[in-house]
């Protein structure tokens, strides 16, 4: 009745049922073909049948199941609706469409009008079918193009693994019901995840392995042992599956810099353990219902590293699907390596999903190429955090490396670091770029020279880039500055934030 109320999506079983198509052009012919493909008995009514639609061509009909289409070569009459379950109009004649809509409503027959959502009591959805799975997307008839576009995006997620998972779960359900048992409350998601994840080998091997999985699942279900834990979709501690941890890099903050694997992990997780550095935009991508645990190290509330490792182990042992979400890349000064060691020592399965590190992203977003022919043939990433740098960094030796130095966690110690680098032989005029909150809406880029780094007011998190390349700004032709001349005269140049 109204486009505002979303309506109830249904799958209509039209096999052997009468459906009327009003119209004789190519759109009507396409609708008739769709209906025939699902077994409907189709009657078309139109004063004129567009020969271009070649609807009589034996070659077209031969491919289609079900009986042939009946054609009535005359104007539509209300009595055409008699006995029909559904009517579809595909005609340019507005009056006919409106009349069919009114007659159909009176006769309690659902009506779909091609391109006329205001006349529809039923809308068609953009479909994708693979195996037993149908993905149908509706925009309530408002934009078929958008529905098709979204359908294609969703269809891409239904790969061979997903199809196999559905097949295996369907077989398992049949067997459990055939044994007179309920299929409710079982740990279906664990079975589906595992069946979908079987890849790497040949298809036949994955199918065999999936059949084994289903076998075990059915046996446990019949012995009353394959239930999911109360109140959760995850498996029970001693259920059919141990938990797993993914150490995931969240990038520098902008969700656009997440990897596809990171996004998939966030959807997979039932609990996400994250740090303070993970951006709000990234956290917003975590589905509702996923548990969030913030272990961000903040002043006055330090979370000891061992406690984080122990938490991950505990969650995994409870059968949880755990994502440990860390800013940038998990193994670049994120102490992700220590967490991986804790998991390995406890015998917990884990994977790492590398992320875009601030060490490379921050300079790039400030228009600074960390390597550049003629300016820098190497880039060295160093921590400026005194307590965490074990063994301690030899800054004077770093000064002699040449190339670009990228310093993370160096805000507090920046003056001391700059002094040590100068003692090591770096020229006091060496360009420095400081990038605060790279990739976030309030990103800020400051430029100075090594001798003045201590005088800059800098807010963490910030990345320091030291070397000739730090004078470059390749962000746009208009804003580009040519090497060292850009900082000539000014000790500090404040650059506009990037979007
Ligand atoms: N694993 C992270 C680094 C963790 S150490 C990564 O790969 O990016 C934390 C330091 O990274 C911060 O002190 C800062 O120097 C840098 N950093 C992290 N996010 C940043 C951002 N958005 N902008 C600038 N620097 C950032």
Coordinates of C-alpha atoms and ligand atoms in Angstrom, one line a residue:
X1 CA 0.0 0.0 0.0
X2 CA 2.7 2.4 1.0
X3 CA 6.3 2.7 -0.1
X4 CA 7.2 3.8 3.5
X5 CA 6.3 0.5 5.1
X6 CA 9.0 -2.0 4.1
X7 CA 6.8 -5.1 3.5
X8 CA 7.4 -8.7 4.1
X9 CA 9.8 -10.5 1.7
X10 CA 8.4 -13.9 0.8
X11 CA 9.4 -16.6 -1.7
X12 CA 6.2 -17.5 -3.7
X13 CA 5.8 -21.0 -4.9
X14 CA 4.3 -20.4 -8.3
X15 CA 4.8 -23.9 -9.6
X16 CA 1.7 -24.8 -11.6
X17 CA -0.1 -21.6 -10.5
X18 CA -1.8 -19.1 -12.9
X19 CA -0.1 -15.7 -13.3
X20 CA -1.3 -12.9 -15.6
X21 CA 1.1 -10.7 -17.4
X22 CA -0.5 -7.5 -18.9
X23 CA 1.6 -6.3 -21.8
X24 CA 3.2 -7.5 -25.0
X25 CA 6.5 -5.8 -25.3
X26 CA 10.0 -7.0 -24.4
X27 CA 9.7 -6.2 -20.7
X28 CA 6.5 -8.2 -20.5
X29 CA 8.2 -11.0 -22.3
X30 CA 11.1 -10.9 -19.9
X31 CA 8.7 -11.1 -16.9
X32 CA 6.9 -14.0 -18.5
X33 CA 10.2 -15.9 -18.9
X34 CA 11.1 -15.3 -15.3
X35 CA 7.7 -16.7 -14.3
X36 CA 8.0 -19.7 -16.5
X37 CA 11.4 -20.4 -15.0
X38 CA 9.7 -20.9 -11.7
X39 CA 7.0 -23.1 -13.1
X40 CA 4.1 -20.6 -13.3
X41 CA 1.3 -21.0 -15.8
X42 CA 1.5 -17.7 -17.6
X43 CA -1.2 -15.8 -19.5
X44 CA -0.2 -12.7 -21.4
X45 CA -2.8 -10.2 -22.5
X46 CA -2.1 -7.3 -24.9
X47 CA -3.8 -5.8 -28.0
X48 CA -0.5 -6.2 -29.7
X49 CA 2.5 -8.5 -29.2
X50 CA 5.9 -7.0 -30.0
X51 CA 7.4 -9.4 -32.5
X52 CA 10.9 -8.2 -31.4
X53 CA 10.3 -10.2 -28.2
X54 CA 10.2 -13.4 -30.3
X55 CA 8.1 -14.9 -27.6
X56 CA 6.8 -17.7 -29.9
X57 CA 10.3 -18.8 -30.9
X58 CA 10.6 -22.4 -30.2
X59 CA 14.2 -21.9 -29.2
X60 CA 13.2 -19.6 -26.3
X61 CA 10.4 -21.7 -25.0
X62 CA 12.3 -25.0 -25.4
X63 CA 14.7 -23.8 -22.7
X64 CA 12.0 -23.1 -20.2
X65 CA 10.3 -25.6 -18.0
X66 CA 6.5 -25.7 -17.6
X67 CA 3.8 -25.3 -20.1
X68 CA 3.8 -22.6 -22.8
X69 CA 2.4 -19.2 -22.5
X70 CA -1.2 -18.4 -23.4
X71 CA -1.6 -15.2 -25.3
X72 CA -4.8 -13.2 -25.5
X73 CA -4.5 -10.6 -28.3
X74 CA -6.9 -8.0 -27.0
X75 CA -7.4 -5.3 -24.4
X76 CA -7.1 -6.2 -20.8
X77 CA -10.4 -7.0 -19.0
X78 CA -11.0 -7.3 -15.2
X79 CA -12.1 -10.9 -15.7
X80 CA -8.5 -11.8 -16.8
X81 CA -7.6 -11.8 -13.1
X82 CA -10.0 -14.7 -12.4
X83 CA -8.1 -17.6 -10.9
X84 CA -4.7 -15.7 -10.9
X85 CA -2.4 -15.7 -7.9
X86 CA -0.4 -12.7 -9.1
X87 CA -0.5 -10.2 -11.9
X88 CA 2.3 -8.3 -13.4
X89 CA 1.8 -5.3 -15.7
X90 CA 4.5 -4.1 -18.1
X91 CA 2.9 -1.6 -20.3
X92 CA 3.5 2.1 -21.1
X93 CA -0.3 2.7 -20.8
X94 CA -0.7 4.4 -17.4
X95 CA -4.5 4.0 -17.5
X96 CA -4.2 0.2 -18.0
X97 CA -1.7 0.0 -15.1
X98 CA -3.9 2.0 -12.8
X99 CA -7.0 -0.1 -13.8
X100 CA -5.1 -3.4 -13.2
X101 CA -3.9 -2.1 -9.8
X102 CA -7.5 -1.2 -8.7
X103 CA -9.0 -4.5 -10.0
X104 CA -6.2 -6.6 -8.4
X105 CA -6.7 -4.9 -5.1
X106 CA -10.5 -5.6 -5.3
X107 CA -9.8 -9.2 -6.2
X108 CA -7.1 -9.6 -3.5
X109 CA -4.5 -10.5 -6.1
X110 CA -1.0 -9.1 -5.6
X111 CA 0.1 -6.8 -8.4
X112 CA 3.5 -5.8 -9.6
X113 CA 3.9 -3.0 -12.2
X114 CA 7.2 -2.7 -13.9
X115 CA 8.7 0.8 -13.1
X116 CA 5.5 1.9 -11.3
X117 CA 6.2 1.4 -7.6
X118 CA 3.1 3.5 -6.7
X119 CA 0.9 0.9 -8.3
X120 CA 2.6 -2.2 -6.8
X121 CA 1.3 -4.3 -3.9
X122 CA 4.3 -6.7 -4.7
X123 CA 7.8 -5.8 -5.8
X124 CA 10.3 -8.0 -7.4
X125 CA 13.7 -8.3 -5.9
X126 CA 17.1 -8.4 -7.5
X127 CA 18.2 -12.1 -7.3
X128 CA 21.3 -14.1 -7.1
X129 CA 21.1 -17.8 -6.9
X130 CA 24.0 -20.2 -6.2
X131 CA 23.2 -23.7 -5.1
X132 CA 20.5 -23.6 -2.4
X133 CA 21.2 -20.0 -1.6
X134 CA 19.1 -17.2 -2.9
X135 CA 20.1 -13.6 -2.2
X136 CA 17.4 -11.2 -2.9
X137 CA 17.7 -7.4 -2.6
X138 CA 14.9 -5.0 -2.5
X139 CA 14.8 -1.2 -2.5
X140 CA 11.0 -1.4 -2.3
X141 CA 10.9 -0.9 -6.1
X142 CA 12.5 2.6 -5.7
X143 CA 15.8 1.8 -7.6
X144 CA 16.1 -1.5 -9.5
X145 CA 19.6 -0.4 -10.5
X146 CA 20.7 0.1 -6.9
X147 CA 19.1 -3.3 -6.0
X148 CA 21.1 -5.0 -8.8
X149 CA 24.3 -3.3 -7.8
X150 CA 23.9 -4.3 -4.2
X151 CA 22.9 -7.8 -5.2
X152 CA 26.2 -8.2 -7.1
X153 CA 28.2 -7.0 -4.1
X154 CA 26.5 -9.5 -1.8
X155 CA 26.8 -12.2 -4.4
X156 CA 30.6 -11.9 -4.3
X157 CA 30.5 -13.0 -0.7
X158 CA 28.7 -16.3 -1.6
X159 CA 31.7 -18.2 -2.7
X160 CA 32.3 -21.9 -3.0
X161 CA 33.0 -22.1 0.7
X162 CA 29.7 -20.5 1.6
X163 CA 27.8 -22.7 -0.8
X164 CA 29.5 -25.8 0.7
X165 CA 28.6 -24.6 4.2
X166 CA 25.0 -24.3 3.3
X167 CA 24.9 -27.7 1.7
X168 CA 26.5 -29.4 4.6
X169 CA 24.2 -27.7 7.2
X170 CA 21.2 -28.7 5.1
X171 CA 22.2 -32.3 5.0
X172 CA 23.0 -32.4 8.7
X173 CA 19.6 -30.8 9.5
X174 CA 17.8 -33.4 7.4
X175 CA 19.6 -36.2 9.2
X176 CA 19.0 -34.8 12.7
X177 CA 15.2 -34.3 11.9
X178 CA 15.0 -37.8 10.3
X179 CA 16.2 -39.2 13.6
X180 CA 13.3 -37.4 15.3
X181 CA 15.5 -34.9 17.1
X182 CA 15.2 -31.1 17.2
X183 CA 17.7 -29.1 15.2
X184 CA 17.2 -26.0 17.4
X185 CA 19.9 -24.6 19.6
X186 CA 22.8 -26.6 18.0
X187 CA 26.1 -24.9 17.4
X188 CA 25.3 -24.4 13.7
X189 CA 27.5 -21.4 13.3
X190 CA 30.5 -23.4 14.3
X191 CA 29.7 -26.0 11.7
X192 CA 29.1 -23.3 9.0
X193 CA 32.3 -21.5 9.8
X194 CA 34.4 -24.6 9.6
X195 CA 32.8 -25.9 6.4
X196 CA 33.1 -22.5 4.8
X197 CA 36.7 -22.3 5.9
X198 CA 37.8 -25.5 4.3
X199 CA 39.8 -24.4 1.3
X200 CA 43.3 -24.6 0.0
X201 CA 42.9 -28.1 -1.3
X202 CA 40.9 -29.4 -4.3
X203 CA 37.2 -28.9 -4.2
X204 CA 36.6 -32.7 -3.9
X205 CA 38.8 -32.8 -0.8
X206 CA 37.0 -29.9 0.8
X207 CA 33.7 -31.6 0.1
X208 CA 34.9 -34.8 1.7
X209 CA 36.2 -32.9 4.7
X210 CA 32.9 -31.0 4.9
X211 CA 31.0 -34.3 4.9
X212 CA 33.2 -35.5 7.8
X213 CA 32.5 -32.4 9.7
X214 CA 28.7 -32.9 9.1
X215 CA 29.0 -36.5 10.2
X216 CA 30.7 -35.6 13.5
X217 CA 28.2 -32.8 14.0
X218 CA 25.2 -35.1 13.5
X219 CA 26.7 -37.8 15.8
X220 CA 27.2 -35.2 18.5
X221 CA 23.8 -33.7 18.0
X222 CA 22.2 -37.2 18.3
X223 CA 24.1 -37.8 21.5
X224 CA 23.0 -34.4 22.8
X225 CA 26.4 -32.8 22.7
X226 CA 26.5 -30.2 19.9
X227 CA 24.6 -27.4 21.6
X228 CA 25.8 -23.9 21.6
X229 CA 26.5 -22.4 25.0
X230 CA 23.6 -20.7 26.6
X231 CA 23.1 -17.1 25.5
X232 CA 25.8 -17.1 22.9
X233 CA 26.3 -18.0 19.3
X234 CA 29.8 -19.3 20.0
X235 CA 30.6 -22.8 20.9
X236 CA 30.7 -23.9 24.5
X237 CA 34.1 -24.3 26.2
X238 CA 34.2 -28.1 25.8
X239 CA 31.9 -28.0 22.8
X240 CA 32.7 -28.9 19.3
X241 CA 35.4 -26.3 18.8
X242 CA 38.1 -24.4 20.5
X243 CA 38.2 -20.7 20.2
X244 CA 40.6 -18.8 18.0
X245 CA 42.3 -15.4 18.0
X246 CA 43.0 -13.2 15.1
X247 CA 45.6 -10.4 15.7
X248 CA 44.3 -7.8 13.4
X249 CA 45.9 -4.5 12.3
X250 CA 43.3 -1.7 12.3
X251 CA 45.4 0.8 10.3
X252 CA 46.1 4.4 11.3
X253 CA 42.4 5.3 12.0
X254 CA 40.5 5.8 8.7
X255 CA 38.3 2.7 8.1
X256 CA 39.2 3.0 4.4
X257 CA 42.7 1.9 5.4
X258 CA 41.5 -1.4 6.8
X259 CA 42.3 -4.5 4.8
X260 CA 39.5 -6.7 3.4
X261 CA 40.7 -9.5 5.7
X262 CA 40.4 -7.1 8.7
X263 CA 36.8 -6.3 7.9
X264 CA 36.0 -10.0 7.5
X265 CA 37.7 -10.7 10.9
X266 CA 35.5 -8.0 12.5
X267 CA 32.4 -9.7 11.1
X268 CA 33.6 -13.1 12.2
X269 CA 34.5 -12.1 15.8
X270 CA 32.1 -12.5 18.7
X271 CA 34.4 -10.5 20.9
X272 CA 36.8 -7.7 19.9
X273 CA 39.6 -6.7 22.3
X274 CA 40.9 -3.3 21.2
X275 CA 43.4 -0.6 22.1
X276 CA 43.0 3.2 22.5
X277 CA 44.6 3.9 19.1
X278 CA 41.9 2.1 17.1
X279 CA 39.8 4.8 15.4
X280 CA 36.1 5.3 16.1
X281 CA 35.3 4.8 12.4
X282 CA 36.8 1.4 12.6
X283 CA 35.0 0.5 15.8
X284 CA 31.7 1.6 14.1
X285 CA 32.2 -1.3 11.6
X286 CA 31.9 -3.9 14.3
X287 CA 28.5 -5.5 14.1
X288 CA 26.1 -4.8 17.0
X289 CA 26.0 -7.6 19.4
X290 CA 29.7 -8.2 19.2
X291 CA 31.3 -7.8 22.7
X292 CA 33.9 -5.0 22.8
X293 CA 36.6 -4.9 25.4
X294 CA 38.8 -1.8 25.6
X295 CA 42.2 -2.5 27.0
X296 CA 43.6 0.8 25.8
X297 CA 46.5 1.9 27.8
X298 CA 45.6 5.3 29.2
X299 CA 47.3 7.5 31.8
X300 CA 46.3 6.4 35.2
X301 CA 44.8 3.1 34.0
X302 CA 47.6 1.0 32.7
X303 CA 46.6 -2.5 31.5
X304 CA 49.6 -4.7 32.0
X305 CA 50.7 -6.6 28.9
X306 CA 50.5 -9.9 30.6
X307 CA 46.9 -9.2 31.6
X308 CA 46.0 -8.7 27.9
X309 CA 47.7 -12.0 26.9
X310 CA 45.9 -13.8 29.7
X311 CA 42.6 -12.3 28.7
X312 CA 43.0 -13.5 25.1
X313 CA 43.9 -17.0 26.2
X314 CA 40.9 -17.1 28.6
X315 CA 38.5 -15.9 25.9
X316 CA 39.8 -18.4 23.3
X317 CA 39.6 -21.3 25.9
X318 CA 36.0 -20.4 26.3
X319 CA 35.4 -21.1 22.7
X320 CA 35.1 -17.5 21.7
X321 CA 36.0 -16.0 18.3
X322 CA 38.4 -13.3 19.4
X323 CA 39.8 -10.4 17.4
X324 CA 42.6 -8.6 19.0
X325 CA 42.4 -5.3 17.2
X326 CA 45.5 -3.1 17.2
X327 CA 46.3 0.2 15.7
X328 CA 48.4 0.1 12.5
X329 CA 50.1 -3.2 12.0
X330 CA 50.0 -5.6 15.0
X331 CA 53.6 -6.5 14.9
X332 CA 55.0 -2.9 14.5
X333 CA 55.6 -1.7 18.0
X334 CA 52.1 -2.9 19.0
X335 CA 53.4 -5.7 21.3
X336 CA 51.4 -8.0 19.1
X337 CA 54.5 -10.3 19.0
X338 CA 54.3 -10.7 22.8
X339 CA 50.6 -11.5 22.6
X340 CA 51.3 -14.1 19.8
X341 CA 53.9 -15.7 22.1
X342 CA 51.4 -15.9 25.0
X343 CA 48.8 -17.5 22.7
X344 CA 51.4 -20.0 21.3
X345 CA 52.6 -20.9 24.9
X346 CA 49.0 -21.6 25.9
X347 CA 48.3 -23.7 22.8
X348 CA 45.7 -21.3 21.4
X349 CA 45.3 -21.1 17.7
X350 CA 45.8 -17.7 16.2
X351 CA 46.4 -15.8 12.9
X352 CA 47.8 -12.4 12.1
X353 CA 46.1 -10.0 9.8
X354 CA 48.7 -7.4 8.9
X355 CA 47.7 -3.8 8.9
X356 CA 48.7 -0.5 7.3
X357 CA 51.2 0.9 9.8
X358 CA 51.3 4.5 10.8
X359 CA 55.1 4.3 10.1
X360 CA 54.3 4.2 6.3
X361 CA 50.8 5.7 6.2
X362 CA 51.4 8.8 8.2
X363 CA 54.3 10.1 5.9
X364 CA 52.4 9.1 2.8
X365 CA 49.3 11.0 3.9
X366 CA 51.4 14.1 4.6
X367 CA 52.8 13.9 1.1
X368 CA 56.2 12.6 2.2
X369 CA 57.6 9.6 0.2
X370 CA 59.7 7.7 2.7
X371 CA 62.0 6.6 -0.1
X372 CA 62.8 8.8 -3.1
X373 CA 65.5 8.3 -5.8
X374 CA 68.3 10.7 -5.1
X375 CA 67.1 11.6 -1.6
X376 CA 66.6 8.4 0.4
X377 CA 67.5 4.8 -0.4
X378 CA 66.4 3.4 2.9
X379 CA 63.8 3.9 5.6
X380 CA 64.3 3.0 9.2
X381 CA 61.5 2.7 11.7
X382 CA 62.5 3.3 15.3
X383 CA 60.6 3.6 18.6
X384 CA 61.2 6.8 20.6
X385 CA 59.7 5.3 23.7
X386 CA 62.6 4.9 26.2
X387 CA 61.1 2.2 28.4
X388 CA 60.0 0.1 25.5
X389 CA 63.2 0.3 23.5
X390 CA 65.0 -2.8 24.7
X391 CA 67.8 -3.0 23.7
X392 CA 68.1 0.8 23.8
X393 CA 68.3 2.6 20.5
X394 CA 71.7 3.9 19.5
X395 CA 70.6 7.2 18.0
X396 CA 74.1 8.3 17.1
X397 CA 74.5 5.2 15.0
X398 CA 71.0 5.8 13.5
X399 CA 72.2 9.2 12.4
X400 CA 74.8 7.6 10.2
X401 CA 72.4 5.2 8.5
X402 CA 71.4 7.7 5.8
X403 CA 68.0 7.5 4.3
X404 CA 64.8 8.4 6.2
X405 CA 64.2 7.8 9.9
X406 CA 60.6 7.3 11.0
X407 CA 60.1 7.6 14.7
X408 CA 57.0 6.2 16.4
X409 CA 56.1 7.0 20.1
X410 CA 58.7 9.7 19.9
X411 CA 56.7 12.8 20.9
X412 CA 57.8 12.9 24.6
X413 CA 61.5 12.3 23.8
X414 CA 61.6 14.4 20.6
X415 CA 64.1 16.9 21.9
X416 CA 66.5 14.3 23.3
X417 CA 66.2 12.2 20.1
X418 CA 67.0 15.3 17.9
X419 CA 70.0 16.1 20.1
X420 CA 71.4 12.6 19.9
X421 CA 70.9 12.5 16.1
X422 CA 72.8 15.8 15.8
X423 CA 75.6 14.4 18.0
X424 CA 75.7 11.4 15.6
X425 CA 76.3 13.8 12.7
X426 CA 72.9 14.6 11.2
X427 CA 72.9 18.2 10.1
X428 CA 70.8 20.6 12.3
X429 CA 68.9 21.7 9.2
X430 CA 67.8 18.2 8.3
X431 CA 64.0 18.5 7.5
X432 CA 61.5 17.0 9.9
X433 CA 57.8 16.4 9.3
X434 CA 55.6 15.6 12.3
X435 CA 52.2 14.0 11.5
X436 CA 49.6 14.0 14.2
X437 CA 46.5 11.7 14.0
X438 CA 47.3 10.6 10.5
X439 CA 44.3 9.7 8.3
X440 CA 41.8 11.1 10.9
X441 CA 39.6 14.0 10.1
X442 CA 41.8 16.2 12.4
X443 CA 45.1 15.1 10.9
X444 CA 47.8 17.8 11.2
X445 CA 51.2 18.1 9.6
X446 CA 54.0 20.2 11.1
X447 CA 57.3 20.9 9.4
X448 CA 60.5 22.0 11.0
X449 CA 64.2 21.2 11.1
X450 CA 66.0 18.9 13.4
X451 CA 67.5 21.7 15.6
X452 CA 64.0 23.0 16.3
X453 CA 62.1 19.8 16.9
X454 CA 62.1 20.4 20.7
X455 CA 60.4 23.7 20.3
X456 CA 57.4 22.3 18.4
X457 CA 54.1 21.7 20.3
X458 CA 53.1 18.2 19.3
X459 CA 50.2 16.1 20.4
X460 CA 50.3 12.3 20.4
X461 CA 49.7 10.2 18.5
X462 CA 52.2 11.5 16.1
X463 CA 54.8 10.1 13.7
X464 CA 58.1 11.9 13.2
X465 CA 59.8 11.7 9.8
X466 CA 63.4 12.8 9.7
X467 CA 65.4 13.2 6.5
X468 CA 65.6 15.1 3.2
X469 CA 62.2 13.6 2.0
X470 CA 60.5 15.3 5.0
X471 CA 60.7 18.6 3.0
X472 CA 58.6 17.2 0.2
X473 CA 54.8 17.6 0.0
X474 CA 53.4 15.5 -2.8
X475 CA 49.8 15.8 -1.7
X476 CA 48.6 17.8 -4.8
X477 CA 50.1 19.7 -7.6
X478 CA 48.7 22.9 -6.2
X479 CA 50.0 22.3 -2.7
X480 CA 53.3 20.7 -3.6
X481 CA 56.4 22.4 -2.5
X482 CA 59.8 21.8 -4.1
X483 CA 62.1 20.2 -1.7
X484 CA 64.0 22.2 0.8
X485 CA 62.9 25.6 -0.6
X486 CA 59.5 24.9 0.9
X487 CA 60.8 25.3 4.4
X488 CA 63.3 28.1 3.7
X489 CA 62.6 31.0 5.9
X490 CA 60.0 29.5 8.1
X491 CA 61.0 27.3 11.0
X492 CA 57.6 25.7 11.2
X493 CA 55.0 25.4 8.6
X494 CA 51.5 24.3 9.5
X495 CA 49.9 22.4 6.6
X496 CA 46.2 22.1 6.1
X497 CA 44.7 18.9 7.3
X498 CA 43.8 16.3 4.7
X499 CA 40.0 15.9 4.5
Ligands
LIG1 N1 51.3 -0.7 15.6 C1 51.2 0.7 15.3 C2 52.2 1.5 16.1 C3 52.0 1.4 17.5 S1 53.1 2.4 18.4 C4 51.3 0.9 13.8 O1 51.8 0.0 13.1 O2 51.0 2.0 13.3 C5 52.1 3.9 18.6 C6 52.7 5.0 17.8 O3 52.3 4.9 16.4 C7 52.2 6.3 18.2 O4 52.9 6.8 19.3 C8 52.5 7.1 16.9 O5 53.9 7.4 16.9 C9 52.2 6.2 15.9 N2 50.8 6.3 15.4 C10 49.8 5.4 15.5 N3 48.7 5.9 14.9 C11 49.0 7.1 14.4 C12 48.3 8.1 13.6 N4 47.1 7.9 13.3 N5 49.0 9.2 13.3 C13 50.3 9.4 13.6 N6 51.0 8.5 14.3 C14 50.4 7.4 14.7

